[in-house]
Amino acid sequence: MKEQQSANKVTLNDVLRLVLPLNTLVMGGEHTDRVVHWVAMLTGLDILMEQVQPGDLVILPPALQGQIQDGELVEALGQLGESPAAALLTFRPVAGPVAQAAAKYELPILVVTGDASLREIHQGVAALLIDRQKQITERGMQLYRRLTEMSREGQGLEAMTEIMSQLTGKIVVVQDKRLEIQAMTIPPNSEVDEKSIRGVLGDYENLPPVLRNRKAAARARQSHWQQLLPVNNKKMARLLSPIISGDRARGYLSLIGSPDELDLLDTLTAEHGAAACALEMAKAKAVSEAKKALRGDFLEGLLAGSLPEKEIERLAGRLDHNTSQPHAVMTFAWDGPEIPSLRRLETTVNWLLSSHNRPALTHIYSDDHVCVFQALEDSDEDMPTTRELAHRLREHLRAEYPRSRLLGGLSGPAKTLAAWPETHRQAVQAMQVGKRLQLDQLVEFNSLGIYQLLAQLDNLPALRRFCNQLIGPLARYDKQHRSGLVQTITAYFNHHGNISQTAEALFIHRNTLLYRLERIQELTGQDLNQADMRLALHLALKLWQLQPEVE
């Protein structure tokens, strides 16, 4: 960061950034690096040079400007240019000949518009010349008040980054906790490529280590960090402040410019801007949570089957989602030695949905699993988009949580909102079958086959006894002799009783397989040559696969 200027060295650029309104127009040349020594208020043009010293910022009051002709003002510009004055400040636009004269004499004209008063401008410039650092601090507080006012008015993050960019002349970017850009303003004269900025800012490796942990970022003593980042094959300086809400960082605010351009005002803008963005994000989150609570209450009642159809129609608007389209329903839950929270799973799903090509709703149902209701453009032909989303989710979570297994079920399409409960029940059943069979994939309800029936019957005592009577002896034999009779009979049925294919799949000799099958028939009392007994053994095996705890 460049060294802070001394209090007696103030430029026109400082006046523009620290005192004048952001929409001030500069005419007659861009000599904003010119040093300002003092501020002079004109009382008339007849004694012009008695009122002005070299390096003065000359203020032309509105009343006086209204009394003089353009020719007189052009003549005055010539005298001010010879002085030379730092600039002329007016509160009304100037005519074309005046602007041309300003360019000729290389004398900038600062045209202030809006509600700024003559007294405030005069006092502000004088205060800047006397105590530059104090004025910078005051400008920072003015910015914070303006940003919080914009938040209250609901103008949003885009408008807030635009104000900060106008004040500093820097690129301003607001990112959320996943480094997704929520708002970005690039000054019109910037040569930086937006795509390059997005690529650099989206890389977690470019965050200071302490900011990669959101709770650690909130506890850090520093309020801002300065970095050099590679953008467009050159080094750019970045001022970075975490956006803190509660006990953690909710996002990040960056100011980006040339390494020799960042100064104290930029630092204050990053700090105050982050604080104002925290209020905006907290407000947005509160609104989102309120909507989510209403949506959640409705979905809980809908999926539980406790709402009449007329009530469903009346409350459907709470979803803030088009329910007239057919929908696929997915359910997800964790399984494994390390179980992250369902809220974290929901957050990841929502993040993936932000780039998904179909609208969808997410909901944590009864603190048991995450539901995803994805709209379909066509009832049947569009189902692959749902499978693609599930695949992306699984791949992302497998990399992030390698010790946890993601369970998933899919059903649909549900053609009406009233069909969501049954379709959801089917997706849950598919997910539960996948868990019991230890399937590391999304399980579709339509692919369950006989498991659709068995999954609903497996808790009946009679079926448990039936399963234990037929498969229990094989499981106990395997445990005692470290053999694979259950694996053998499973492969036998999977290959439709074909001896050669079963032996090949098990990597054993044909005679070994025949010996094992004889042993299986002895232990179970079932003759594999009799259709009814073979069916009974096959059904018992399916039930046992759903109940691996049966002995």
Coordinates of C-alpha atoms in Angstrom, one line a residue:
M1 CA 0.0 0.0 0.0
K2 CA 1.4 3.4 -0.8
E3 CA 2.5 5.6 2.0
Q4 CA -0.1 7.9 3.5
Q5 CA 0.2 11.5 2.2
S6 CA 1.1 14.2 4.7
A7 CA -1.7 16.5 5.8
N8 CA -0.4 19.4 3.7
K9 CA -0.4 17.5 0.5
V10 CA -3.9 17.1 -0.8
T11 CA -4.8 16.5 -4.5
L12 CA -7.9 17.1 -6.5
N13 CA -8.4 13.4 -6.5
D14 CA -8.5 13.5 -2.7
V15 CA -11.1 16.2 -2.8
L16 CA -13.2 14.2 -5.2
R17 CA -12.9 11.0 -3.1
L18 CA -13.1 12.5 0.4
V19 CA -15.4 15.5 0.2
L20 CA -17.4 15.9 -3.0
P21 CA -20.5 13.9 -4.0
L22 CA -19.6 10.7 -5.9
N23 CA -21.5 11.9 -9.0
T24 CA -19.3 15.1 -9.3
L25 CA -18.5 15.8 -13.0
V26 CA -14.9 16.6 -14.0
M27 CA -14.6 18.8 -17.1
G28 CA -11.6 20.5 -18.9
G29 CA -9.1 17.7 -18.4
E30 CA -8.3 14.9 -15.9
H31 CA -5.6 16.7 -14.0
T32 CA -6.8 15.2 -10.7
D33 CA -3.3 14.7 -9.4
R34 CA -2.9 18.5 -9.0
V35 CA -2.1 19.6 -5.5
V36 CA -4.6 21.8 -3.7
H37 CA -3.1 24.4 -1.2
W38 CA -6.2 26.1 0.0
V39 CA -9.9 26.8 -0.9
A40 CA -11.0 30.2 -2.0
M41 CA -14.6 31.5 -2.3
L42 CA -15.2 34.0 -5.1
T43 CA -17.3 37.1 -4.3
G44 CA -16.9 38.7 -7.7
L45 CA -14.9 38.7 -10.9
D46 CA -13.8 42.3 -10.8
I47 CA -11.1 41.6 -8.2
L48 CA -10.6 37.9 -9.2
M49 CA -6.8 37.7 -8.7
E50 CA -6.9 39.4 -5.4
Q51 CA -9.0 36.5 -4.1
V52 CA -7.0 33.6 -5.5
Q53 CA -3.6 32.3 -4.8
P54 CA -1.7 29.6 -6.8
G55 CA -2.9 26.1 -6.0
D56 CA -6.3 27.3 -4.7
L57 CA -9.5 25.3 -5.3
V58 CA -11.8 28.1 -6.4
I59 CA -15.4 27.9 -5.5
L60 CA -17.9 29.7 -7.7
P61 CA -21.1 30.2 -5.6
P62 CA -24.4 29.5 -7.5
A63 CA -25.7 33.0 -7.0
L64 CA -22.6 34.6 -8.6
Q65 CA -22.6 32.0 -11.4
G66 CA -26.1 33.1 -12.3
Q67 CA -25.1 36.8 -12.6
I68 CA -22.2 36.4 -15.0
Q69 CA -22.1 35.7 -18.7
D70 CA -20.3 32.8 -20.4
G71 CA -17.8 35.2 -22.0
E72 CA -16.9 36.7 -18.6
L73 CA -16.4 33.2 -17.2
V74 CA -14.2 32.2 -20.1
E75 CA -12.0 35.3 -19.5
A76 CA -11.9 34.4 -15.8
L77 CA -10.7 30.9 -16.6
G78 CA -7.8 32.4 -18.5
Q79 CA -6.7 34.3 -15.5
L80 CA -7.1 31.3 -13.2
G81 CA -5.1 29.2 -15.6
E82 CA -2.2 31.6 -15.5
S83 CA -2.3 31.8 -11.7
P84 CA -2.4 28.7 -11.8
A85 CA -5.4 27.7 -9.6
A86 CA -5.9 24.0 -8.8
A87 CA -9.5 23.9 -10.2
L88 CA -12.8 25.7 -10.4
L89 CA -15.8 24.3 -8.5
T90 CA -19.3 25.1 -9.6
F91 CA -22.8 24.0 -8.6
R92 CA -24.3 24.4 -12.0
P93 CA -23.4 22.9 -15.4
V94 CA -21.3 25.1 -17.7
A95 CA -21.8 25.8 -21.3
G96 CA -19.8 24.4 -24.2
P97 CA -17.5 27.4 -24.7
V98 CA -16.7 27.4 -21.0
A99 CA -15.8 23.7 -21.0
Q100 CA -13.6 24.3 -24.1
A101 CA -11.8 27.1 -22.4
A102 CA -11.2 24.9 -19.4
A103 CA -9.5 22.3 -21.6
K104 CA -7.5 25.0 -23.3
Y105 CA -6.1 26.4 -20.1
E106 CA -5.8 22.9 -18.5
L107 CA -8.0 24.0 -15.6
P108 CA -10.3 21.3 -14.4
I109 CA -13.9 22.3 -13.6
L110 CA -15.6 20.3 -10.9
V111 CA -19.4 20.4 -11.4
V112 CA -21.3 19.5 -8.2
T113 CA -24.9 18.4 -8.6
G114 CA -27.6 17.2 -6.2
D115 CA -28.3 18.5 -2.8
A116 CA -24.8 19.2 -1.6
S117 CA -24.7 22.7 0.0
L118 CA -22.1 25.4 -0.6
R119 CA -21.4 25.6 3.1
E120 CA -20.8 21.8 3.5
I121 CA -18.5 21.7 0.5
H122 CA -16.4 24.7 1.7
Q123 CA -16.1 23.3 5.2
G124 CA -15.3 19.8 4.0
V125 CA -12.4 21.0 1.7
A126 CA -11.0 23.2 4.5
A127 CA -11.2 20.3 7.0
L128 CA -9.4 18.0 4.5
L129 CA -6.6 20.6 4.0
I130 CA -6.2 21.0 7.8
D131 CA -6.5 17.3 8.8
R132 CA -6.5 14.8 6.0
Q133 CA -6.6 11.7 8.1
K134 CA -9.5 13.0 10.1
Q135 CA -11.4 13.7 6.9
I136 CA -10.7 10.2 5.6
T137 CA -12.1 8.8 8.7
E138 CA -15.2 10.9 8.4
R139 CA -15.6 9.9 4.8
G140 CA -15.4 6.3 5.9
M141 CA -18.2 6.8 8.4
Q142 CA -20.3 8.7 5.8
L143 CA -19.9 5.6 3.5
Y144 CA -21.0 3.2 6.2
R145 CA -24.1 5.4 7.0
R146 CA -24.9 5.5 3.3
L147 CA -24.5 1.7 2.8
T148 CA -26.6 0.9 5.8
E149 CA -29.3 3.3 4.5
M150 CA -29.2 1.5 1.1
S151 CA -29.6 -1.8 2.9
R152 CA -32.6 -0.6 4.8
E153 CA -34.1 0.6 1.5
G154 CA -33.6 -2.8 0.0
Q155 CA -31.2 -1.6 -2.8
G156 CA -29.1 -4.8 -2.5
L157 CA -25.5 -5.7 -2.7
E158 CA -25.0 -4.7 -6.4
A159 CA -25.9 -1.1 -5.6
M160 CA -23.7 -1.1 -2.5
T161 CA -20.6 -2.4 -4.5
E162 CA -21.3 0.3 -7.1
I163 CA -21.1 3.1 -4.5
M164 CA -17.9 1.7 -3.0
S165 CA -16.3 1.4 -6.5
Q166 CA -17.3 5.0 -7.3
L167 CA -15.7 6.2 -4.1
T168 CA -12.4 4.3 -4.5
G169 CA -12.1 3.8 -8.2
K170 CA -11.3 0.1 -7.4
I171 CA -12.9 -3.1 -8.4
V172 CA -15.3 -4.2 -5.6
V173 CA -16.5 -7.8 -5.1
V174 CA -18.7 -9.4 -2.5
Q175 CA -18.6 -13.2 -2.2
D176 CA -20.5 -15.6 0.0
K177 CA -19.0 -18.2 2.2
R178 CA -18.5 -20.6 -0.7
L179 CA -16.7 -17.8 -2.7
E180 CA -19.7 -17.5 -5.0
I181 CA -19.7 -13.9 -6.3
Q182 CA -22.9 -12.1 -5.1
A183 CA -22.1 -8.7 -6.4
M184 CA -19.2 -7.1 -8.4
T185 CA -18.6 -3.6 -9.8
I186 CA -15.7 -3.0 -12.2
P187 CA -14.9 0.7 -13.0
P188 CA -15.5 1.7 -16.6
N189 CA -11.9 2.5 -17.3
S190 CA -10.6 -0.8 -15.8
E191 CA -8.5 -3.1 -18.1
V192 CA -9.0 -6.1 -15.9
D193 CA -10.9 -9.1 -17.4
E194 CA -13.9 -10.1 -15.4
K195 CA -13.4 -13.8 -16.2
S196 CA -9.9 -13.6 -14.8
I197 CA -11.1 -12.0 -11.6
R198 CA -13.8 -14.6 -11.1
G199 CA -11.2 -17.4 -11.5
V200 CA -8.7 -15.9 -9.0
L201 CA -11.3 -15.0 -6.4
G202 CA -13.0 -18.4 -6.7
D203 CA -9.9 -20.3 -5.6
Y204 CA -9.8 -21.1 -1.8
E205 CA -6.0 -21.2 -2.0
N206 CA -6.0 -17.5 -2.6
L207 CA -7.7 -16.8 0.8
P208 CA -5.3 -16.1 3.7
P209 CA -5.2 -19.4 5.8
V210 CA -7.0 -17.9 8.8
L211 CA -9.9 -16.9 6.6
R212 CA -10.5 -20.4 5.3
N213 CA -12.0 -21.3 8.6
R214 CA -15.1 -19.1 9.0
K215 CA -15.1 -19.2 12.8
A216 CA -11.4 -18.4 13.0
A217 CA -12.0 -15.5 10.6
A218 CA -14.6 -14.1 13.0
R219 CA -12.1 -14.3 16.0
A220 CA -9.2 -12.8 14.1
R221 CA -7.8 -9.6 15.5
Q222 CA -7.2 -8.2 12.0
S223 CA -10.1 -6.5 10.2
H224 CA -8.5 -6.6 6.7
W225 CA -5.7 -8.4 4.8
Q226 CA -3.6 -7.2 1.8
Q227 CA -2.5 -9.6 -0.9
L228 CA -1.0 -9.7 -4.4
L229 CA -3.0 -11.7 -6.8
P230 CA -2.2 -12.8 -10.4
V231 CA -4.8 -11.2 -12.6
N232 CA -4.4 -10.9 -16.4
N233 CA -0.8 -12.1 -16.1
K234 CA 0.1 -9.2 -13.8
K235 CA 0.1 -8.6 -10.1
M236 CA -2.9 -6.8 -8.6
A237 CA -3.3 -5.7 -5.0
R238 CA -6.3 -6.9 -3.1
L239 CA -7.7 -5.6 0.2
L240 CA -9.8 -8.3 1.8
S241 CA -12.2 -8.0 4.7
P242 CA -14.3 -10.9 6.0
I243 CA -18.0 -10.2 6.3
I244 CA -18.7 -11.2 9.9
S245 CA -22.2 -12.1 11.2
G246 CA -22.5 -13.8 14.6
D247 CA -19.7 -16.1 15.3
R248 CA -18.5 -16.7 11.8
A249 CA -17.7 -15.2 8.4
R250 CA -20.6 -15.2 6.1
G251 CA -18.7 -13.9 3.1
Y252 CA -15.8 -11.7 1.9
L253 CA -15.4 -8.2 0.5
S254 CA -12.5 -7.4 -1.8
L255 CA -11.2 -4.2 -3.2
I256 CA -8.8 -4.8 -6.2
G257 CA -6.5 -2.2 -7.8
S258 CA -2.9 -1.6 -8.7
P259 CA -0.4 -2.3 -5.9
D260 CA 0.7 1.4 -5.7
E261 CA -2.9 2.8 -5.5
L262 CA -4.4 1.3 -2.3
D263 CA -4.6 3.8 0.5
L264 CA -6.2 4.5 3.9
L265 CA -9.6 5.3 2.3
D266 CA -9.6 2.0 0.5
T267 CA -8.8 0.2 3.8
L268 CA -11.7 2.0 5.5
T269 CA -14.0 1.2 2.6
A270 CA -13.1 -2.5 2.9
E271 CA -13.8 -2.5 6.6
H272 CA -16.9 -0.4 6.7
G273 CA -18.2 -2.0 3.5
A274 CA -17.8 -5.5 5.1
A275 CA -19.7 -4.3 8.1
A276 CA -22.6 -2.9 6.0
C277 CA -22.6 -6.1 3.9
A278 CA -22.9 -8.1 7.0
L279 CA -26.1 -6.3 7.9
E280 CA -27.4 -6.8 4.3
M281 CA -26.6 -10.5 4.4
A282 CA -28.1 -10.9 7.9
K283 CA -31.3 -9.2 6.7
A284 CA -31.4 -11.4 3.5
K285 CA -30.8 -14.5 5.6
A286 CA -33.6 -13.5 8.1
V287 CA -36.0 -13.1 5.2
S288 CA -34.9 -16.3 3.7
E289 CA -35.3 -18.2 7.0
A290 CA -38.8 -16.8 7.5
K291 CA -39.8 -17.9 4.0
K292 CA -38.1 -21.2 4.6
A293 CA -40.0 -21.8 7.9
L294 CA -43.3 -21.2 6.2
R295 CA -42.3 -23.5 3.4
G296 CA -41.1 -26.1 5.8
D297 CA -44.3 -26.1 7.9
F298 CA -46.3 -26.6 4.7
L299 CA -44.0 -29.4 3.4
E300 CA -44.0 -31.2 6.7
G301 CA -47.8 -31.3 6.7
L302 CA -48.0 -32.1 3.0
L303 CA -45.5 -35.0 3.1
A304 CA -47.0 -36.4 6.4
G305 CA -50.4 -36.6 4.6
S306 CA -52.2 -34.5 7.2
L307 CA -53.4 -31.8 4.8
P308 CA -56.7 -32.0 2.9
E309 CA -56.5 -31.4 -0.8
K310 CA -58.3 -28.0 -0.5
E311 CA -55.8 -26.9 2.1
I312 CA -53.0 -28.0 -0.1
E313 CA -54.3 -25.8 -2.9
R314 CA -54.8 -22.9 -0.6
L315 CA -51.3 -23.0 0.9
A316 CA -49.3 -24.0 -2.2
G317 CA -48.2 -20.3 -2.6
R318 CA -46.0 -20.7 0.5
L319 CA -43.6 -22.7 -1.5
D320 CA -42.7 -19.7 -3.7
H321 CA -42.2 -22.3 -6.5
N322 CA -44.2 -23.4 -9.6
T323 CA -45.9 -26.6 -8.6
S324 CA -47.9 -26.9 -11.7
Q325 CA -45.1 -28.8 -13.5
P326 CA -44.4 -32.5 -12.9
H327 CA -41.6 -33.1 -10.3
A328 CA -39.0 -35.7 -9.5
V329 CA -38.4 -36.4 -5.8
M330 CA -35.0 -37.3 -4.4
T331 CA -34.1 -38.1 -0.8
F332 CA -30.6 -38.0 0.7
A333 CA -29.1 -39.0 4.1
W334 CA -25.7 -39.8 5.5
D335 CA -24.3 -43.2 6.4
G336 CA -20.8 -44.0 7.7
P337 CA -18.4 -43.6 10.6
E338 CA -18.5 -39.8 10.3
I339 CA -21.9 -38.2 9.9
P340 CA -21.9 -34.5 8.9
S341 CA -25.1 -32.5 9.7
L342 CA -28.2 -32.6 7.5
R343 CA -27.9 -28.8 7.3
R344 CA -24.5 -29.1 5.7
L345 CA -25.9 -31.6 3.2
E346 CA -28.8 -29.2 2.5
T347 CA -26.3 -26.3 2.0
T348 CA -24.3 -28.3 -0.5
V349 CA -27.5 -29.3 -2.4
N350 CA -28.6 -25.7 -2.6
W351 CA -25.2 -24.6 -3.8
L352 CA -25.3 -27.2 -6.6
L353 CA -28.8 -26.2 -7.5
S354 CA -27.6 -22.6 -8.1
S355 CA -26.0 -23.8 -11.3
H356 CA -28.5 -26.5 -12.1
N357 CA -30.7 -26.1 -15.2
R358 CA -34.0 -26.9 -13.5
P359 CA -35.7 -25.1 -10.6
A360 CA -36.0 -27.2 -7.4
L361 CA -36.9 -27.0 -3.7
T362 CA -35.0 -28.5 -0.8
H363 CA -36.3 -29.4 2.7
I364 CA -35.0 -31.3 5.7
Y365 CA -37.9 -33.6 6.5
S366 CA -38.4 -34.4 10.2
D367 CA -34.7 -34.0 10.9
D368 CA -34.2 -37.4 9.1
H369 CA -33.2 -36.7 5.5
V370 CA -33.0 -34.0 2.9
C371 CA -35.7 -33.9 0.2
V372 CA -35.2 -32.4 -3.3
F373 CA -38.3 -31.6 -5.4
Q374 CA -37.0 -30.9 -8.9
A375 CA -39.3 -29.5 -11.7
L376 CA -39.4 -31.4 -14.9
E377 CA -40.0 -30.0 -18.4
D378 CA -41.4 -33.4 -19.4
S379 CA -42.8 -36.0 -17.1
D380 CA -40.6 -38.9 -18.3
E381 CA -38.0 -37.7 -20.8
D382 CA -36.6 -35.1 -18.3
M383 CA -35.7 -37.5 -15.5
P384 CA -32.0 -37.8 -16.6
T385 CA -31.5 -34.2 -15.4
T386 CA -32.4 -35.4 -11.9
R387 CA -29.9 -38.3 -12.1
E388 CA -27.3 -35.8 -13.3
L389 CA -27.8 -33.6 -10.2
A390 CA -27.6 -36.6 -7.9
H391 CA -24.3 -37.7 -9.6
R392 CA -22.8 -34.2 -9.2
L393 CA -23.9 -34.2 -5.5
R394 CA -22.4 -37.6 -4.9
E395 CA -19.1 -36.7 -6.5
H396 CA -18.8 -33.4 -4.6
L397 CA -19.6 -35.0 -1.2
R398 CA -17.4 -38.0 -1.8
A399 CA -14.4 -35.6 -2.2
E400 CA -15.4 -33.4 0.7
Y401 CA -16.4 -36.2 3.1
P402 CA -14.5 -39.4 2.1
R403 CA -15.5 -41.3 5.3
S404 CA -19.2 -40.7 4.9
R405 CA -21.5 -42.5 2.5
L406 CA -24.4 -40.7 0.8
L407 CA -27.7 -42.6 0.6
G408 CA -30.1 -41.5 -2.1
G409 CA -33.5 -42.5 -3.3
L410 CA -35.4 -41.3 -6.4
S411 CA -39.0 -41.5 -7.5
G412 CA -41.3 -39.7 -9.9
P413 CA -42.6 -38.0 -11.8
A414 CA -45.2 -36.6 -9.5
K415 CA -47.6 -34.9 -11.9
T416 CA -49.5 -32.8 -9.2
L417 CA -48.7 -31.4 -5.9
A418 CA -51.1 -33.8 -4.3
A419 CA -48.9 -36.6 -5.6
W420 CA -45.8 -35.4 -3.8
P421 CA -46.4 -37.4 -0.5
E422 CA -46.7 -40.8 -2.2
T423 CA -43.7 -40.0 -4.5
H424 CA -41.7 -38.9 -1.5
R425 CA -42.6 -42.1 0.3
Q426 CA -41.4 -44.1 -2.6
A427 CA -38.1 -42.2 -2.7
V428 CA -37.6 -42.8 1.0
Q429 CA -38.3 -46.5 0.6
A430 CA -35.7 -46.7 -2.3
M431 CA -33.2 -44.9 -0.1
Q432 CA -33.8 -47.3 2.8
V433 CA -33.4 -50.4 0.5
G434 CA -30.1 -48.9 -0.8
K435 CA -28.9 -48.6 2.8
R436 CA -29.8 -52.1 3.7
L437 CA -28.2 -53.5 0.6
Q438 CA -25.2 -51.2 1.1
L439 CA -25.6 -49.8 -2.4
D440 CA -23.3 -46.9 -3.1
Q441 CA -25.5 -45.3 -5.6
L442 CA -28.8 -43.5 -6.1
V443 CA -31.6 -46.1 -5.9
E444 CA -34.7 -45.5 -8.1
F445 CA -38.0 -46.8 -6.8
N446 CA -38.9 -48.2 -10.2
S447 CA -35.8 -50.4 -10.2
L448 CA -36.6 -52.1 -6.8
G449 CA -38.6 -54.9 -8.3
I450 CA -39.6 -57.4 -5.5
Y451 CA -37.9 -55.2 -2.9
Q452 CA -40.9 -52.8 -3.3
L453 CA -43.0 -55.4 -1.6
L454 CA -40.4 -57.0 0.7
A455 CA -39.3 -53.6 2.2
Q456 CA -42.9 -53.1 3.5
L457 CA -43.1 -56.7 5.0
D458 CA -39.7 -57.1 6.6
N459 CA -40.8 -56.1 10.0
L460 CA -43.6 -58.8 10.3
P461 CA -42.6 -61.4 12.9
A462 CA -43.7 -64.3 10.7
L463 CA -41.4 -63.1 7.9
R464 CA -38.5 -62.7 10.3
R465 CA -39.0 -66.3 11.5
F466 CA -39.3 -67.5 7.9
C467 CA -36.0 -65.7 6.9
N468 CA -34.2 -67.0 10.0
Q469 CA -35.4 -70.5 9.4
L470 CA -34.0 -70.7 5.9
I471 CA -31.0 -68.4 5.7
G472 CA -30.1 -68.4 9.4
P473 CA -28.4 -71.9 9.2
L474 CA -26.2 -70.7 6.2
A475 CA -25.2 -67.5 8.0
R476 CA -24.2 -69.4 11.1
Y477 CA -22.3 -72.0 9.1
D478 CA -20.4 -69.3 7.3
K479 CA -19.5 -67.6 10.6
Q480 CA -18.3 -70.9 12.2
H481 CA -16.4 -72.2 9.2
R482 CA -15.4 -69.0 7.5
S483 CA -17.1 -70.2 4.3
G484 CA -19.3 -68.5 1.8
L485 CA -22.6 -70.3 1.5
V486 CA -24.7 -67.2 1.5
Q487 CA -22.4 -65.6 -1.1
T488 CA -22.8 -68.8 -3.2
I489 CA -26.6 -69.0 -3.1
T490 CA -26.7 -65.3 -3.9
A491 CA -24.5 -65.8 -7.0
Y492 CA -26.6 -68.9 -8.0
F493 CA -29.8 -66.9 -8.1
N494 CA -28.2 -63.9 -9.7
H495 CA -27.2 -66.2 -12.6
H496 CA -30.6 -67.8 -12.8
G497 CA -29.3 -71.2 -11.6
N498 CA -26.6 -71.5 -14.4
I499 CA -23.9 -73.6 -12.9
S500 CA -21.1 -72.6 -15.3
Q501 CA -21.8 -68.9 -15.0
T502 CA -22.1 -69.0 -11.2
A503 CA -18.8 -70.9 -10.8
E504 CA -17.1 -68.5 -13.1
A505 CA -18.4 -65.5 -11.1
L506 CA -17.2 -67.0 -7.8
F507 CA -13.8 -68.0 -9.3
I508 CA -14.3 -71.7 -8.1
H509 CA -14.4 -75.0 -9.9
R510 CA -17.7 -76.4 -11.0
N511 CA -17.4 -79.4 -8.7
T512 CA -16.7 -77.1 -5.7
L513 CA -19.9 -75.2 -6.6
L514 CA -21.9 -78.4 -6.7
Y515 CA -20.6 -79.5 -3.3
R516 CA -21.6 -76.1 -1.9
L517 CA -25.1 -76.3 -3.3
E518 CA -25.6 -79.8 -1.8
R519 CA -24.5 -78.4 1.6
I520 CA -26.9 -75.5 1.2
Q521 CA -29.8 -77.9 0.5
E522 CA -28.9 -80.0 3.6
L523 CA -28.7 -77.0 5.9
T524 CA -31.9 -75.4 4.7
G525 CA -34.0 -78.5 3.9
Q526 CA -34.8 -77.0 0.5
D527 CA -34.5 -78.9 -2.8
L528 CA -33.3 -76.5 -5.5
N529 CA -34.8 -78.7 -8.2
Q530 CA -38.3 -78.0 -6.8
A531 CA -39.7 -74.7 -8.0
D532 CA -41.7 -73.8 -4.8
M533 CA -38.7 -74.6 -2.6
R534 CA -36.3 -72.6 -4.8
L535 CA -38.7 -69.7 -4.7
A536 CA -39.0 -69.8 -0.9
L537 CA -35.2 -69.9 -0.6
H538 CA -34.9 -67.0 -3.0
L539 CA -37.5 -64.9 -1.2
A540 CA -35.8 -65.6 2.2
L541 CA -32.5 -64.5 0.8
K542 CA -34.0 -61.2 -0.4
L543 CA -35.5 -60.7 3.1
W544 CA -32.2 -61.5 4.7
Q545 CA -30.4 -59.0 2.5
L546 CA -32.8 -56.4 3.9
Q547 CA -32.2 -57.6 7.5
P548 CA -28.5 -58.4 7.8
E549 CA -28.8 -58.6 11.6
V550 CA -30.9 -61.8 11.3
E551 CA -28.9 -64.8 12.6

